Coordinates of C-alpha atoms in Angstrom, one line a residue:
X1 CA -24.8 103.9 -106.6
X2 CA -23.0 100.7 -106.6
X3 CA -21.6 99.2 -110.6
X4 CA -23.5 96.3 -111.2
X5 CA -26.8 96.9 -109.1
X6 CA -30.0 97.1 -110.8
X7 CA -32.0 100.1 -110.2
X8 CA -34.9 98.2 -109.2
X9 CA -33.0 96.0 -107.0
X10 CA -30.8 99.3 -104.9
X11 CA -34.9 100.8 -105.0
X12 CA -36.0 97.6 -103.3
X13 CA -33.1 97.8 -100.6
X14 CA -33.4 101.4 -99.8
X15 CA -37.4 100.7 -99.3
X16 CA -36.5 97.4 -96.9
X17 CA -34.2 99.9 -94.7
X18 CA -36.4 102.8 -94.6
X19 CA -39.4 100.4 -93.3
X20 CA -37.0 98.9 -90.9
X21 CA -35.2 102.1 -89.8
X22 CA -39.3 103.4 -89.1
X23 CA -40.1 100.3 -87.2
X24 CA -37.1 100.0 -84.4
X25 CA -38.1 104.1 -84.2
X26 CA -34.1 105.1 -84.8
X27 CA -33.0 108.7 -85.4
X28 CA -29.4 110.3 -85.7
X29 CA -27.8 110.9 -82.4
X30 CA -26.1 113.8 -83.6
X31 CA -22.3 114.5 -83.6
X32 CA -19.3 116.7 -82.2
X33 CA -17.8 118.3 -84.6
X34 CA -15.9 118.5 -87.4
X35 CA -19.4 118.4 -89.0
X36 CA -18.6 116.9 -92.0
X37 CA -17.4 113.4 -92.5
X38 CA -16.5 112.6 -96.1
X39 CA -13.8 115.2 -98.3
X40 CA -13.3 114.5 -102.3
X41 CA -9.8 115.4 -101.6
X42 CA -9.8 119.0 -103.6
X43 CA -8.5 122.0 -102.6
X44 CA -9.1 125.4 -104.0
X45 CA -11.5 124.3 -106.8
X46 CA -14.3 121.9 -106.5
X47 CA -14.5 120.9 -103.0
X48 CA -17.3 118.6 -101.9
X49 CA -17.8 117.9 -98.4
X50 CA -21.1 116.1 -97.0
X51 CA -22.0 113.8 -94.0
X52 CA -22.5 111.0 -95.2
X53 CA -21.5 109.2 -91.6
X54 CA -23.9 109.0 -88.7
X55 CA -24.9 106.5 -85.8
X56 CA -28.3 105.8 -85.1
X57 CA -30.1 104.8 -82.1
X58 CA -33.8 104.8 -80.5
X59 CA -35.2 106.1 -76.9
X60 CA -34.2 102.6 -75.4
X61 CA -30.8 102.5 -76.9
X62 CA -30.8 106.7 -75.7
X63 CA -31.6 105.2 -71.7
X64 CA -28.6 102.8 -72.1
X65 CA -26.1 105.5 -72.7
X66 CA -27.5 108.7 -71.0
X67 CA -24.0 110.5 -71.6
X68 CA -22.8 109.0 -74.5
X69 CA -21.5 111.0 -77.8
X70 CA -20.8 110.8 -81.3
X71 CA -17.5 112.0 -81.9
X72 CA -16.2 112.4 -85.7
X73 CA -12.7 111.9 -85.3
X74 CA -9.6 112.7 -87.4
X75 CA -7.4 110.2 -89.9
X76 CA -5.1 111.5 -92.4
X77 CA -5.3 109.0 -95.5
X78 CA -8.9 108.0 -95.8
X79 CA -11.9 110.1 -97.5
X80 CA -14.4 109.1 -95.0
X81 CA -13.5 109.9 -90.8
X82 CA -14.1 107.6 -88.2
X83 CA -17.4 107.9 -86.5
X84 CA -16.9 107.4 -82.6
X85 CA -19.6 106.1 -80.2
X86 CA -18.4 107.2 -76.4
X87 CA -20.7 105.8 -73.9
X88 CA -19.3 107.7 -71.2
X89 CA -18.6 111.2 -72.9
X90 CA -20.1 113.6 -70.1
X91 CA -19.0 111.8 -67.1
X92 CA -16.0 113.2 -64.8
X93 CA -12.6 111.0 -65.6
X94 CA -10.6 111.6 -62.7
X95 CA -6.8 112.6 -63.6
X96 CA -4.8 109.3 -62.8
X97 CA -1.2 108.5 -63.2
X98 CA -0.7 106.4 -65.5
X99 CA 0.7 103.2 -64.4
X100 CA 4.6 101.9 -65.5
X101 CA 4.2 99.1 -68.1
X102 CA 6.7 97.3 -70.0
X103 CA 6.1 98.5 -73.7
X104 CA 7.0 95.7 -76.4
X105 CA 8.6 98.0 -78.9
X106 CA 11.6 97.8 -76.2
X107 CA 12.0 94.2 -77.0
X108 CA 15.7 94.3 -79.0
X109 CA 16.7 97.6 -78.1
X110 CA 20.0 97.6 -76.9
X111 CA 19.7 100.8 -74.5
X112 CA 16.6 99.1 -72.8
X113 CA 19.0 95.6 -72.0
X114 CA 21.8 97.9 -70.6
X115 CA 18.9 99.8 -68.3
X116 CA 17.8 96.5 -67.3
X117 CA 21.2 94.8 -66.8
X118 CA 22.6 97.8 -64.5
X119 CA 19.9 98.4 -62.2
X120 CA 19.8 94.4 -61.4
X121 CA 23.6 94.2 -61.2
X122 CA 23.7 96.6 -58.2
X123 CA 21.5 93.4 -56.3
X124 CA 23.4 91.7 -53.1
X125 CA 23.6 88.0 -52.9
X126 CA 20.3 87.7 -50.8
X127 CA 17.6 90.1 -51.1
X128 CA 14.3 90.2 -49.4
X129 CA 10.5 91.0 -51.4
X130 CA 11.4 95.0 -50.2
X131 CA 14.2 95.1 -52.0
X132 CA 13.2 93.4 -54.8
X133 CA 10.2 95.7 -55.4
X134 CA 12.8 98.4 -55.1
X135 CA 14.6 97.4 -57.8
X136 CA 11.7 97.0 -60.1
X137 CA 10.3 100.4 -59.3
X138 CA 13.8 101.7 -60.3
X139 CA 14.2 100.0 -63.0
X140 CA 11.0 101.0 -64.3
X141 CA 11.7 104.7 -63.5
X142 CA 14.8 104.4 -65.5
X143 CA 13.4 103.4 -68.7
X144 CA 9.9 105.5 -68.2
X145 CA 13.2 108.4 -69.0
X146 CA 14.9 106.6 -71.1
X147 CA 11.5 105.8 -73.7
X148 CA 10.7 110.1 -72.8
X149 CA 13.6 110.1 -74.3
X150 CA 13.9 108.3 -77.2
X151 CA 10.3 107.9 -78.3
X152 CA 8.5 111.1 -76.8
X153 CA 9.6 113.4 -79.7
X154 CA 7.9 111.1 -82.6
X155 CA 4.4 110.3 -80.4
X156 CA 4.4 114.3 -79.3
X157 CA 5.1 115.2 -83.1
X158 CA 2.0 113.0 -84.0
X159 CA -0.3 114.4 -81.7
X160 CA 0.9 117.4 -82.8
X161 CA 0.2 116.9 -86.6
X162 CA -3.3 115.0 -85.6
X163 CA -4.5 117.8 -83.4
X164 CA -3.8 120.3 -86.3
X165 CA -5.6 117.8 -88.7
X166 CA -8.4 118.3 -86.3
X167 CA -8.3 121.9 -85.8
X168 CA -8.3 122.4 -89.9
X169 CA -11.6 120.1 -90.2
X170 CA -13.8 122.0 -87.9
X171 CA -12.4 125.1 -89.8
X172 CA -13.3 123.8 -92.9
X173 CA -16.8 122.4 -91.4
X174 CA -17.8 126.2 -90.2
X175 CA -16.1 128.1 -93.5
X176 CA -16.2 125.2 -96.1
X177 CA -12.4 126.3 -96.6
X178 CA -10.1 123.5 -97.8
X179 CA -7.2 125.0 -97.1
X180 CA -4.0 123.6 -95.7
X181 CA -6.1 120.0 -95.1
X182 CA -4.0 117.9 -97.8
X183 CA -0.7 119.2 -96.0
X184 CA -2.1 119.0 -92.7
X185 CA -3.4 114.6 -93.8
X186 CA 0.2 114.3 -94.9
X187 CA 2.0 115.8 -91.7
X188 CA -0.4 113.0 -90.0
X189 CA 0.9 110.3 -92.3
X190 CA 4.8 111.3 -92.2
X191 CA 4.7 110.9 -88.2
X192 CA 2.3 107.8 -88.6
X193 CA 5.0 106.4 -90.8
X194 CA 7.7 107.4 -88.6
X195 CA 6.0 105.8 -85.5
X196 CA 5.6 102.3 -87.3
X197 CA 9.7 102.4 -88.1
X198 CA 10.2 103.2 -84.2
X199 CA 7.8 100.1 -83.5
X200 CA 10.1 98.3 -85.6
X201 CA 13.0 98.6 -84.8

């Protein structure tokens, strides 16, 4: 119920989307778990958890996406989870290395200059496009172990924290326990936190 809404008028709405939702056929495509996507925050006492969250879709929007899946994700500070359309859910991803890339939280870090400065300061006077790409490959390698280093604890801590985040909602989905979610939302946010002061700095 929205504050200022007449009755009549939120009646009127609900009628317009009913006939429309009949007319384009749609139905709810259905979810992965957790199974619920909206918490009122309480533990212990006076938990309420519904799904309130779905994606809809009819039989032509079905043929588009043949392997497609509704995921109900995680997120620590927010009542309502993120409802995720995956087109390509149930097809094989091959395992691929994934490729070097320059990462712009570098930019201003001192350690990532000095990398950068002593692999190009071993160059010869004349170098030819082999060499060249030799460098960069090294120099990449370099600070691929130098960001392991330095940033890999924070991003492995988060994924950490989210995947126990995750693992709590499905348990409180099947058992309607609350327990340990508040802690779990504000593990998430501490690393989240964390991970925006590394981007900074």
């Amino acid at each position: 119920m929205k504050s200022g809404v007449d009755d009549h008028v939120l009646i009127l709405r609900l009628g317009l989307f009913g006939s429309c939702y009949l007319f384009v056929s749609l139905r709810d495509l259905g979810f992965r778990k957790p199974k619920f996507t909206w918490w009122n925050g309480r533990e212990g006492a006076g938990p309420i958890s519904e799904r309130l969250d779905r994606y809809m879709g009819n039989s032509s929007f079905c043929c588009l996406f043949p392997h497609a899946m509704v995921l109900n994700g995680t997120v620590a500070y927010l009542d309502h989870l993120p409802v995720v359309f995956d087109s390509l859910y149930s097809r094989p991803r091959p395992l691929v290395r994934r490729p070097f890339r320059f990462e712009a939280m570098w930019v201003g870090e001192e350690r990532c200059e000095l990398i950068i400065d002593q692999v190009w300061n071993n160059m010869r006077t004349s170098l030819g496009m082999e060499e060249v790409l030799h460098l960069i490959k090294g120099c990449g390698e370099e600070l691929a172990s130098w960001n392991k280093v330095s940033f890999g604890q924070v991003r492995r801590k988060l994924n950490e924290a989210r995947n126990e985040l995750a693992r709590l909602q499905i348990i409180h989905s099947s058992h309607l326990d609350t327990g340990g979610l508040g802690r779990a939302r504000k593990e998430v946010q501490m690393w989240l936190e964390r991970e925006e002061i590394m981007w900074r700095q």
